[in-house]
Amino acid sequence: MTRNNKTEMIQHVAKLHNAGVSMDAIAERRGVSVRTVAGYISRAKTAGLVSGESNSLGRLLRSLPPEVDAWLKAQVPPDSTITEMIRAIVIDAYYDENHVAYPDTGM
């Protein structure tokens, strides 16, 4: 792997990690081992690419009981992340609770 490709991989892994994607899922998506992903995340931390806040969400998600984790992963739409789904749920709840119309929809 060239230096540019490695840098791009580290950036991509950092983005997925910050979004709450597990190391197992990242490894599967990228076609590498979990150990390799852990190395990329370590390098991303050194480079300041991994945010502490998202790590808290990642730790929370990793602490879910296995049956809840499996259910949650099954709910995530294709080409999305758990973090994106949680964001959408929070926005929906806000609009619903505050009786506010969704922007640009009038709903």
C-alpha positions as CSV (number, residue, x, y, z in Angstrom):
1,M,0.0,0.0,0.0
2,T,1.4,3.4,-0.9
3,R,1.8,6.2,1.6
4,N,-1.1,8.1,0.1
5,N,-3.4,5.1,0.2
6,K,-2.4,4.4,3.8
7,T,-3.2,8.0,4.7
8,E,-6.5,7.8,3.0
9,M,-7.3,4.4,4.8
10,I,-6.4,6.0,8.2
11,Q,-8.7,8.9,7.4
12,H,-11.5,6.7,6.3
13,V,-11.2,4.4,9.3
14,A,-11.1,7.4,11.6
15,K,-14.3,8.7,10.1
16,L,-16.1,5.4,10.5
17,H,-14.7,5.0,14.1
18,N,-15.9,8.5,14.9
19,A,-19.4,7.6,13.6
20,G,-19.5,4.7,16.1
21,V,-18.9,1.9,13.6
22,S,-17.2,-1.1,15.5
23,M,-13.7,-2.2,14.6
24,D,-15.1,-5.6,13.5
25,A,-17.5,-3.8,11.1
26,I,-14.7,-1.5,9.8
27,A,-12.4,-4.5,9.3
28,E,-15.1,-6.3,7.3
29,R,-15.9,-3.2,5.2
30,R,-12.3,-2.5,4.4
31,G,-11.2,-6.1,3.9
32,V,-8.5,-6.0,6.6
33,S,-8.0,-7.5,10.0
34,V,-9.3,-6.0,13.3
35,R,-5.7,-5.7,14.4
36,T,-5.0,-3.6,11.3
37,V,-8.0,-1.4,12.1
38,A,-6.8,-1.0,15.6
39,G,-3.4,0.2,14.3
40,Y,-5.1,2.7,11.9
41,I,-7.2,4.0,14.8
42,S,-4.1,4.4,16.9
43,R,-2.4,6.4,14.1
44,A,-5.6,8.4,13.7
45,K,-5.6,9.3,17.4
46,T,-2.0,10.4,17.2
47,A,-2.9,12.6,14.2
48,G,-5.9,14.1,16.1
49,L,-8.5,12.5,13.7
50,V,-10.4,10.6,16.4
51,S,-12.7,12.7,18.5
52,G,-13.3,11.9,22.2
53,E,-17.0,12.4,22.1
54,S,-17.6,9.8,19.4
55,N,-15.5,7.4,21.3
56,S,-17.9,7.8,24.2
57,L,-20.7,6.8,21.8
58,G,-18.6,3.9,20.6
59,R,-18.0,2.7,24.1
60,L,-21.7,2.9,24.9
61,L,-22.6,0.9,21.8
62,R,-19.9,-1.7,22.5
63,S,-21.4,-2.1,26.0
64,L,-24.9,-3.1,24.7
65,P,-26.1,-6.6,25.5
66,P,-25.4,-8.9,22.4
67,E,-29.1,-9.3,21.6
68,V,-29.7,-5.5,21.7
69,D,-26.5,-4.9,19.6
70,A,-27.7,-7.4,17.0
71,W,-31.2,-5.8,16.9
72,L,-29.8,-2.3,16.6
73,K,-27.4,-3.2,13.8
74,A,-30.4,-4.8,11.9
75,Q,-32.3,-1.5,12.1
76,V,-29.6,0.6,10.4
77,P,-30.4,1.4,6.8
78,P,-28.0,0.2,4.1
79,D,-25.1,2.7,3.5
80,S,-25.8,4.4,6.8
81,T,-24.2,4.2,10.3
82,I,-25.7,3.8,13.8
83,T,-24.6,7.3,14.6
84,E,-26.5,8.7,11.6
85,M,-29.6,6.7,12.6
86,I,-29.4,8.0,16.2
87,R,-29.1,11.5,14.9
88,A,-32.2,11.1,12.8
89,I,-34.1,9.6,15.8
90,V,-33.1,12.6,17.9
91,I,-34.2,15.1,15.3
92,D,-37.5,13.3,14.8
93,A,-38.2,13.3,18.6
94,Y,-37.4,17.0,18.8
95,Y,-39.7,17.9,16.0
96,D,-42.4,15.6,17.4
97,E,-42.2,16.8,21.0
98,N,-42.0,20.5,20.0
99,H,-44.8,20.2,17.4
100,V,-42.4,21.7,14.8
101,A,-42.8,21.1,11.1
102,Y,-39.9,19.4,9.5
103,P,-37.9,21.9,7.5
104,D,-38.8,22.0,3.8
105,T,-41.6,19.5,4.2
106,G,-44.4,21.2,6.2
107,M,-45.0,17.9,7.9
